[in-house]
Coordinates of C-alpha atoms in Angstrom, one line a residue:
Chain A
M230 CA 20.2 -15.5 -27.3
T231 CA 20.3 -15.0 -23.7
E232 CA 21.0 -18.4 -21.7
I233 CA 18.8 -19.5 -19.2
S234 CA 18.4 -22.1 -16.2
L235 CA 14.9 -22.1 -14.1
T236 CA 12.9 -24.9 -12.9
I237 CA 9.6 -25.6 -14.6
N238 CA 6.4 -27.8 -12.7
G239 CA 9.8 -28.6 -10.7
A240 CA 12.5 -30.3 -13.6
P241 CA 15.5 -28.4 -14.1
V242 CA 15.2 -26.5 -17.7
T243 CA 18.4 -25.4 -19.4
A244 CA 17.9 -22.9 -22.7
S245 CA 19.0 -20.4 -25.0
V246 CA 16.2 -17.9 -25.4
E247 CA 16.1 -14.4 -27.8
P248 CA 15.2 -11.6 -25.3
R249 CA 11.6 -10.9 -26.8
T250 CA 10.5 -14.2 -25.8
S251 CA 7.4 -14.2 -23.6
L252 CA 7.8 -16.6 -20.6
A253 CA 4.2 -17.6 -22.4
D254 CA 6.2 -18.2 -25.8
F255 CA 8.8 -19.6 -24.1
V256 CA 7.1 -22.7 -22.4
R257 CA 4.3 -23.4 -24.8
D258 CA 6.7 -23.5 -27.9
G259 CA 9.7 -24.1 -26.1
Q260 CA 8.8 -26.8 -23.7
R261 CA 5.7 -27.6 -24.9
L262 CA 3.6 -27.3 -22.1
T263 CA 0.7 -25.5 -24.2
G264 CA -1.8 -25.4 -21.2
T265 CA -0.9 -21.5 -20.7
H266 CA -3.1 -19.7 -23.3
L267 CA -2.3 -16.6 -24.8
G268 CA -5.4 -14.1 -25.2
C269 CA -4.7 -10.6 -24.9
E270 CA -0.9 -10.4 -25.0
H271 CA -0.6 -6.9 -22.8
G272 CA -1.7 -8.2 -19.0
V273 CA -5.9 -7.7 -19.5
C274 CA -7.7 -10.7 -20.0
G275 CA -5.4 -13.3 -17.5
A276 CA -5.3 -16.5 -19.5
C277 CA -1.6 -16.5 -19.3
T278 CA -1.3 -16.9 -15.8
V279 CA 0.8 -18.9 -14.2
E280 CA 2.6 -18.9 -11.1
I281 CA 6.2 -17.4 -10.5
D282 CA 8.2 -17.9 -7.9
G283 CA 5.0 -19.3 -5.7
E284 CA 2.8 -16.5 -6.6
P285 CA 0.6 -15.9 -9.7
M286 CA 1.9 -13.4 -12.3
R287 CA 1.3 -12.8 -16.4
S288 CA 3.3 -14.8 -18.7
C289 CA 2.8 -12.9 -21.6
I290 CA 4.3 -9.6 -20.5
T291 CA 6.8 -11.5 -18.2
Y292 CA 10.3 -12.3 -20.2
A293 CA 11.6 -15.6 -19.9
V294 CA 15.6 -14.1 -19.9
S295 CA 13.5 -12.3 -17.0
C296 CA 13.2 -15.7 -15.2
D297 CA 16.3 -17.1 -14.7
G298 CA 16.3 -19.1 -11.6
A299 CA 12.8 -18.4 -11.2
A300 CA 10.6 -21.7 -10.3
V301 CA 7.7 -21.6 -12.8
T302 CA 4.4 -23.6 -12.3
T303 CA 2.4 -24.0 -15.5
I304 CA -1.2 -25.7 -15.4
E305 CA 0.2 -29.0 -16.1
G306 CA 2.6 -29.0 -12.7
F307 CA -0.5 -28.7 -10.1
D308 CA -1.3 -32.4 -11.2
D309 CA -0.7 -33.5 -7.3
D310 CA -1.7 -29.9 -5.5
A311 CA -4.4 -30.0 -3.1
A312 CA -6.2 -26.9 -3.8
M313 CA -6.2 -27.6 -7.5
E314 CA -7.6 -31.2 -7.0
D315 CA -10.7 -29.9 -5.3
L316 CA -10.8 -26.6 -7.8
R317 CA -10.7 -28.8 -11.0
Q318 CA -13.2 -31.3 -9.0
A319 CA -15.4 -28.0 -8.4
F320 CA -15.2 -26.2 -12.0
T321 CA -16.6 -29.5 -13.3
E322 CA -19.0 -30.0 -11.0
N323 CA -20.4 -26.2 -11.5
H324 CA -20.1 -25.7 -14.8
G325 CA -17.0 -23.3 -14.4
L326 CA -15.7 -24.0 -18.0
Q327 CA -17.5 -24.1 -21.3
C328 CA -14.8 -23.6 -24.2
G329 CA -11.6 -23.7 -21.9
Y330 CA -9.5 -21.0 -22.7
C331 CA -9.9 -19.1 -20.0
T332 CA -10.0 -21.8 -17.6
P333 CA -5.7 -22.2 -17.0
G334 CA -5.0 -18.9 -15.9
M335 CA -8.5 -19.0 -13.9
L336 CA -7.7 -22.1 -11.7
V337 CA -4.0 -20.4 -11.3
T338 CA -6.4 -17.2 -10.0
A339 CA -8.3 -19.4 -8.2
R340 CA -6.2 -21.9 -6.3
D341 CA -4.6 -18.6 -5.1
I342 CA -7.8 -16.9 -4.2
V343 CA -8.9 -19.8 -2.3
R344 CA -5.3 -20.0 -0.4
R345 CA -4.7 -16.1 -0.1
L346 CA -8.3 -15.1 1.5
P347 CA -9.8 -18.0 2.7
D348 CA -13.0 -15.5 4.1
A349 CA -13.6 -14.6 0.5
D350 CA -17.2 -14.1 0.7
E351 CA -18.7 -13.7 -3.8
K352 CA -18.7 -9.9 -4.0
R353 CA -14.3 -10.5 -2.7
V354 CA -14.0 -13.6 -5.6
R355 CA -16.0 -10.9 -8.4
L356 CA -13.3 -8.4 -7.7
E357 CA -10.6 -10.8 -7.6
L358 CA -11.8 -12.5 -10.8
S359 CA -11.6 -9.1 -12.3
G360 CA -8.2 -9.9 -14.0
N361 CA -9.4 -12.5 -15.5
L362 CA -11.8 -12.6 -18.4
C363 CA -14.5 -15.2 -19.4
R364 CA -16.4 -14.5 -22.3
C365 CA -18.6 -17.7 -22.8
T366 CA -19.0 -19.9 -19.6
G367 CA -19.7 -16.8 -17.7
Y368 CA -18.8 -15.8 -14.0
V369 CA -21.5 -17.5 -12.6
G370 CA -20.2 -21.2 -12.4
I371 CA -16.7 -19.9 -12.1
V372 CA -17.3 -18.0 -9.0
R373 CA -19.8 -20.9 -7.5
A374 CA -17.5 -23.5 -8.5
I375 CA -14.7 -20.9 -6.4
L376 CA -16.4 -20.5 -3.3
S377 CA -17.7 -24.2 -2.9
V378 CA -14.1 -24.8 -2.6
L379 CA -13.6 -21.8 0.1
E380 CA -16.6 -23.4 1.8
K381 CA -14.6 -27.0 1.6
R382 CA -11.7 -25.2 3.3
R383 CA -13.2 -23.7 5.7
G384 CA -14.7 -26.5 7.0
Chain B
M271 CA 1.6 -8.8 -30.3
K272 CA 5.1 -9.9 -30.1
P273 CA 8.3 -7.0 -28.9
A274 CA 10.7 -5.7 -31.7
R275 CA 13.9 -7.6 -30.9
F276 CA 16.2 -5.8 -28.3
D277 CA 19.1 -6.9 -26.6
Y278 CA 19.4 -7.8 -23.0
A279 CA 21.4 -7.1 -19.9
R280 CA 20.8 -7.8 -16.5
A281 CA 22.1 -5.1 -14.0
S282 CA 24.7 -6.4 -11.1
D283 CA 24.1 -3.0 -8.9
V284 CA 22.6 0.0 -9.8
A285 CA 26.3 1.7 -10.8
D286 CA 26.5 -1.2 -13.2
A287 CA 22.7 -0.4 -14.3
V288 CA 23.8 3.1 -15.1
R289 CA 26.5 2.0 -16.7
L290 CA 24.6 -0.4 -18.6
L291 CA 22.2 2.5 -19.3
G292 CA 24.7 4.7 -21.0
S293 CA 27.0 2.2 -23.1
T294 CA 24.9 2.8 -26.3
D295 CA 23.5 6.2 -27.8
G296 CA 20.3 3.5 -28.1
F297 CA 17.5 4.2 -26.8
N298 CA 17.8 1.9 -24.0
K299 CA 15.2 1.5 -20.5
P300 CA 15.4 0.5 -17.3
L301 CA 13.4 -3.1 -16.7
G302 CA 11.5 -3.4 -13.3
G303 CA 8.7 -5.8 -12.5
G304 CA 8.0 -4.9 -17.0
M305 CA 4.5 -4.6 -16.4
S306 CA 3.7 -1.9 -17.9
L307 CA 6.7 -1.7 -20.2
G308 CA 6.0 -4.8 -21.2
P309 CA 2.6 -4.5 -22.6
M310 CA 3.8 -1.4 -24.1
M311 CA 6.7 -3.2 -26.0
N312 CA 4.0 -6.0 -26.9
L313 CA 2.3 -2.9 -28.7
R314 CA 5.4 -2.0 -30.3
L315 CA 4.5 1.4 -28.9
A316 CA 7.7 1.0 -27.3
Q317 CA 10.6 -0.1 -29.0
P318 CA 13.9 -0.2 -27.1
D319 CA 17.4 -1.5 -28.3
L320 CA 18.7 -2.3 -25.1
V321 CA 16.2 -3.4 -22.2
V322 CA 18.6 -3.6 -18.6
E323 CA 16.7 -5.7 -15.7
V324 CA 17.0 -4.2 -12.6
R325 CA 13.9 -5.9 -11.0
R326 CA 16.6 -8.4 -9.2
L327 CA 18.7 -5.6 -7.3
D328 CA 19.0 -5.4 -3.4
A329 CA 19.4 -1.6 -2.6
L330 CA 15.9 -1.3 -5.3
K331 CA 14.6 -3.3 -2.3
T332 CA 15.4 -1.9 0.8
V333 CA 13.0 0.0 3.1
A334 CA 14.1 2.2 5.4
E335 CA 12.3 4.6 7.7
E336 CA 14.1 8.0 7.9
D337 CA 13.8 11.4 9.8
G338 CA 10.5 11.8 8.8
H339 CA 10.5 9.5 5.8
L340 CA 10.1 6.4 4.6
A341 CA 12.6 5.4 1.8
V342 CA 10.7 2.3 0.2
G343 CA 12.8 1.3 -2.5
A344 CA 12.1 1.5 -5.8
G345 CA 11.8 -2.1 -7.0
I346 CA 9.1 -3.2 -4.4
T347 CA 5.9 -4.6 -5.6
H348 CA 2.5 -3.2 -5.3
S349 CA 1.4 -6.7 -3.9
A350 CA 3.9 -6.2 -0.9
I351 CA 2.6 -2.9 -0.2
E352 CA -1.0 -4.5 -0.3
D353 CA 0.0 -7.0 1.8
G354 CA 1.3 -4.8 4.5
R355 CA 5.2 -6.0 4.0
I356 CA 6.7 -3.2 4.8
P357 CA 5.5 -0.3 7.6
E358 CA 3.0 1.7 6.9
V359 CA 3.5 5.3 7.7
T360 CA 0.4 7.1 5.8
N361 CA -2.1 5.5 7.9
G362 CA -3.5 2.8 5.2
M363 CA -3.3 5.1 2.5
M364 CA -0.6 3.2 0.5
R365 CA -2.1 -0.2 1.2
F366 CA -5.3 0.8 0.2
V367 CA -4.0 2.7 -3.3
A368 CA -1.8 -0.9 -3.9
G369 CA -4.6 -2.8 -3.2
Q370 CA -6.9 -1.2 -6.5
I371 CA -3.9 -1.3 -8.9
A372 CA -4.5 -3.9 -11.7
Y373 CA -4.8 -7.1 -10.6
R374 CA -3.0 -9.7 -8.4
A375 CA -1.0 -10.7 -10.9
V376 CA 0.3 -7.7 -11.8
R377 CA 0.4 -6.5 -8.3
N378 CA 3.0 -9.7 -7.8
R379 CA 5.7 -8.2 -10.3
G380 CA 5.0 -4.4 -10.9
T381 CA 6.7 -1.9 -8.8
I382 CA 6.4 1.5 -7.4
G383 CA 9.0 2.7 -8.8
G384 CA 8.8 1.5 -11.9
S385 CA 5.3 3.2 -12.2
I386 CA 6.6 5.9 -11.1
A387 CA 9.3 6.3 -13.9
H388 CA 6.7 4.6 -16.6
A389 CA 4.2 7.9 -15.4
D390 CA 0.9 7.0 -17.4
P391 CA -1.3 9.3 -16.2
A392 CA -4.0 7.0 -15.5
A393 CA -1.6 4.6 -13.3
D394 CA -2.3 5.0 -9.6
W395 CA 0.7 6.1 -7.7
P396 CA 1.7 9.1 -9.7
T397 CA -1.2 10.9 -8.6
A398 CA -1.3 8.7 -5.2
L399 CA 2.3 10.0 -4.3
R400 CA 1.9 13.1 -5.4
A401 CA -0.9 13.9 -2.9
L402 CA 1.5 12.6 0.0
G403 CA 4.4 14.7 -0.9
A404 CA 6.3 12.2 -2.0
E405 CA 10.2 12.9 -3.4
V406 CA 11.7 10.4 -6.3
A407 CA 15.7 9.5 -5.0
I408 CA 17.5 9.1 -8.4
D409 CA 21.2 7.7 -9.5
G410 CA 22.4 8.6 -12.6
P411 CA 26.5 9.4 -14.0
D412 CA 26.0 12.4 -12.4
G413 CA 25.4 10.6 -9.1
A414 CA 22.3 10.5 -6.6
R415 CA 19.7 13.3 -6.3
I416 CA 16.4 13.6 -4.6
V417 CA 13.2 15.2 -6.8
P418 CA 9.8 16.2 -5.4
L419 CA 7.2 14.4 -7.2
A420 CA 5.5 17.1 -8.6
D421 CA 8.5 18.7 -10.3
F422 CA 9.0 15.2 -11.5
Q423 CA 5.9 14.0 -13.5
L424 CA 6.2 16.6 -16.5
A425 CA 3.5 15.7 -18.9
A426 CA 1.8 12.0 -19.6
F427 CA 4.9 9.3 -19.8
T428 CA 7.8 12.4 -19.5
V429 CA 9.9 12.3 -16.4
A430 CA 12.5 14.1 -15.2
L431 CA 14.8 11.5 -15.7
E432 CA 18.3 11.7 -18.5
P433 CA 18.8 8.7 -20.6
A434 CA 21.0 6.4 -17.8
D435 CA 19.3 7.3 -14.7
I436 CA 17.2 5.2 -12.7
V437 CA 14.3 5.9 -9.5
T438 CA 16.1 4.0 -6.4
A439 CA 13.7 5.0 -3.6
L440 CA 10.3 7.2 -3.3
R441 CA 10.6 9.2 0.1
V442 CA 7.0 9.3 1.3
P443 CA 6.5 12.1 4.6
R444 CA 4.8 10.2 7.0
L445 CA 1.7 11.1 7.7
S446 CA 0.5 12.9 11.2
P447 CA -1.3 10.4 13.6
A448 CA -4.3 12.4 12.6
A449 CA -3.8 12.8 9.4
R450 CA -6.9 11.9 6.5
W451 CA -7.0 10.9 3.1
G452 CA -9.3 10.1 0.5
Y453 CA -8.5 8.2 -2.2
Y454 CA -11.5 7.9 -5.3
K455 CA -11.1 6.2 -8.7
I456 CA -13.5 5.9 -10.9
C457 CA -12.5 2.9 -13.7
R458 CA -14.9 1.4 -16.0
K459 CA -14.1 -2.2 -14.5
P460 CA -11.8 -2.9 -11.0
G461 CA -8.3 -3.0 -12.5
E462 CA -8.6 -0.9 -15.9
F463 CA -6.6 2.1 -16.1
A464 CA -8.6 5.0 -14.5
D465 CA -11.3 7.3 -16.0
S466 CA -10.3 9.9 -12.9
I467 CA -8.6 9.4 -9.9
G468 CA -8.9 12.2 -6.9
A469 CA -6.5 12.0 -4.1
V470 CA -6.5 14.0 -0.6
V471 CA -4.4 14.2 1.6
H472 CA -5.0 16.8 4.7
D473 CA -2.5 17.0 7.8
P474 CA -3.4 19.7 9.6
E475 CA -0.5 19.1 12.2
R476 CA 2.3 19.3 9.3
D477 CA 0.5 22.0 7.9
F478 CA 0.0 19.8 5.1
T479 CA -2.9 19.5 2.7
N480 CA -3.2 18.2 -1.0
V481 CA -5.9 17.6 -3.3
V482 CA -4.7 16.1 -6.7
L483 CA -6.4 14.9 -10.1
G484 CA -5.1 12.1 -11.9
A485 CA -6.2 10.3 -14.8
T486 CA -6.0 13.8 -17.3
D487 CA -4.2 13.6 -20.1
G488 CA -0.8 15.2 -18.7
A489 CA 1.0 14.5 -14.9
P490 CA -0.8 15.0 -12.5
L491 CA -2.6 18.7 -11.3
D492 CA -3.2 19.8 -8.0
V493 CA -5.7 22.1 -7.4
A494 CA -5.3 24.5 -4.9
A495 CA -8.6 25.7 -4.3
L496 CA -10.0 22.4 -3.2
A497 CA -7.4 21.9 -1.0
E498 CA -8.1 25.6 0.4
A499 CA -11.9 24.1 0.9
V500 CA -10.3 21.1 2.5
K501 CA -8.6 23.6 5.1
G502 CA -11.3 25.3 5.7
G503 CA -13.4 22.3 7.2
G504 CA -15.9 22.6 4.4
T505 CA -17.4 20.4 2.2
V506 CA -16.7 20.3 -1.6
E507 CA -19.7 19.4 -4.0
I508 CA -19.0 18.4 -7.5
D509 CA -19.6 22.0 -8.5
D510 CA -17.2 23.1 -6.3
A511 CA -14.9 21.0 -7.5
K512 CA -16.1 21.7 -11.6
A513 CA -15.7 25.8 -10.5
A514 CA -12.1 25.1 -8.9
L515 CA -10.7 22.9 -12.2
A516 CA -12.2 25.1 -14.5
A517 CA -11.0 28.9 -12.4
Q518 CA -7.1 27.3 -13.0
G519 CA -7.8 26.3 -16.6
A520 CA -8.4 22.7 -15.9
V521 CA -10.9 22.3 -18.8
F522 CA -12.2 18.5 -20.5
D523 CA -14.9 17.4 -22.4
D524 CA -18.3 17.3 -20.6
Y525 CA -17.3 13.5 -19.3
G526 CA -14.4 14.8 -18.6
N527 CA -15.0 17.8 -16.1
Q528 CA -18.0 15.4 -14.6
I529 CA -15.9 12.3 -13.9
H530 CA -12.7 14.7 -12.6
A531 CA -15.4 16.7 -10.6
V532 CA -17.2 13.7 -8.9
A533 CA -13.6 12.0 -8.3
L534 CA -12.6 14.9 -6.5
S535 CA -15.7 15.7 -4.2
R536 CA -15.8 11.7 -3.1
A537 CA -12.1 11.8 -2.5
I538 CA -12.7 14.7 -0.4
K539 CA -15.9 13.4 1.4
G540 CA -13.8 10.5 1.8
A541 CA -10.8 12.1 3.4
L542 CA -12.8 14.8 6.1
A543 CA -15.4 11.0 7.1
S544 CA -12.0 9.5 7.6

């Protein structure tokens, strides 16, 4: 077991972890933050996407031990985030989710898109979403939701 | 989908990483971003005894312009290259390649050195950097050395690294201003591992022309006949590429022959059009 200290959603956490524990399992099972979902567990589906030190990353193929000292933000940590507030509203209005399994990862990726690529058009949004698989709602509503937030932010 | 148990150590510097990797006789692996090793471990295709984390080492994050080369630290992430956060010496080729690797959430953590050391045939850097004539800087128990990428990757997932060696940097030659490049990747879906990759670098001022085929079942292939065709200024159609591959004994199944010829001819057309 290895001791790690990091912040999760702004709160300091110190814990002892097995090296093979993924960050996703650590936040879900160790911290009871079950908003982070696990789909494929090999970095393809995007359901587990969280923010590590300000950038979206895959928590299923990132080990908790390698996050010692990091600032991790899971979907639960964006309650007061302005971009995420707009995205939540837009996902609701545009039918951007149905079963909700992909939604935490979709939202983390969507937030990255609207902040990093303010001029993104539909083609670019779809390209950026290629790393987040949705298999029930479909992408029409998700893309429309993200485009509406981009539009709003462009004023 | 959980990795087998392994021991973990975090190296304090490159020498410490080399020492730790050589400290036991087991299967010991350095861990950079872990974006390739992580999936392999989750699938239990890789079951290292000891994982030595090198991701945070400052020495692997340096970028230095040297005589005709840019030395890119092995720990530089794909997204840093994609975003232009390091100097661009390849007339935009490295930025273009970086932006197509997997997905942004993977590019934010995955590293150029890790990709080269892992040597997945379908990954981007082994083919792109080989086309550029890059070299690999390695540190190990016997000291530092530099190996041309063409001599580094021996087969799929097989490279000229001894068990306690680590890749410290990639030395990328600076292209002349008039140099042209082409890179064409065929994937079923953006970000997937490629079915084929064609990479072309044509730099007449330096008398350097390279045409490389990636995403085969082995190491990337230099296609010398097509490099000659590019030098001669001729166009390369799909059938020309098929013939060139066949002539050097690179024969695949029908789909492979077609997809590789298409990737090569499109990469060459892209280079000549740029």
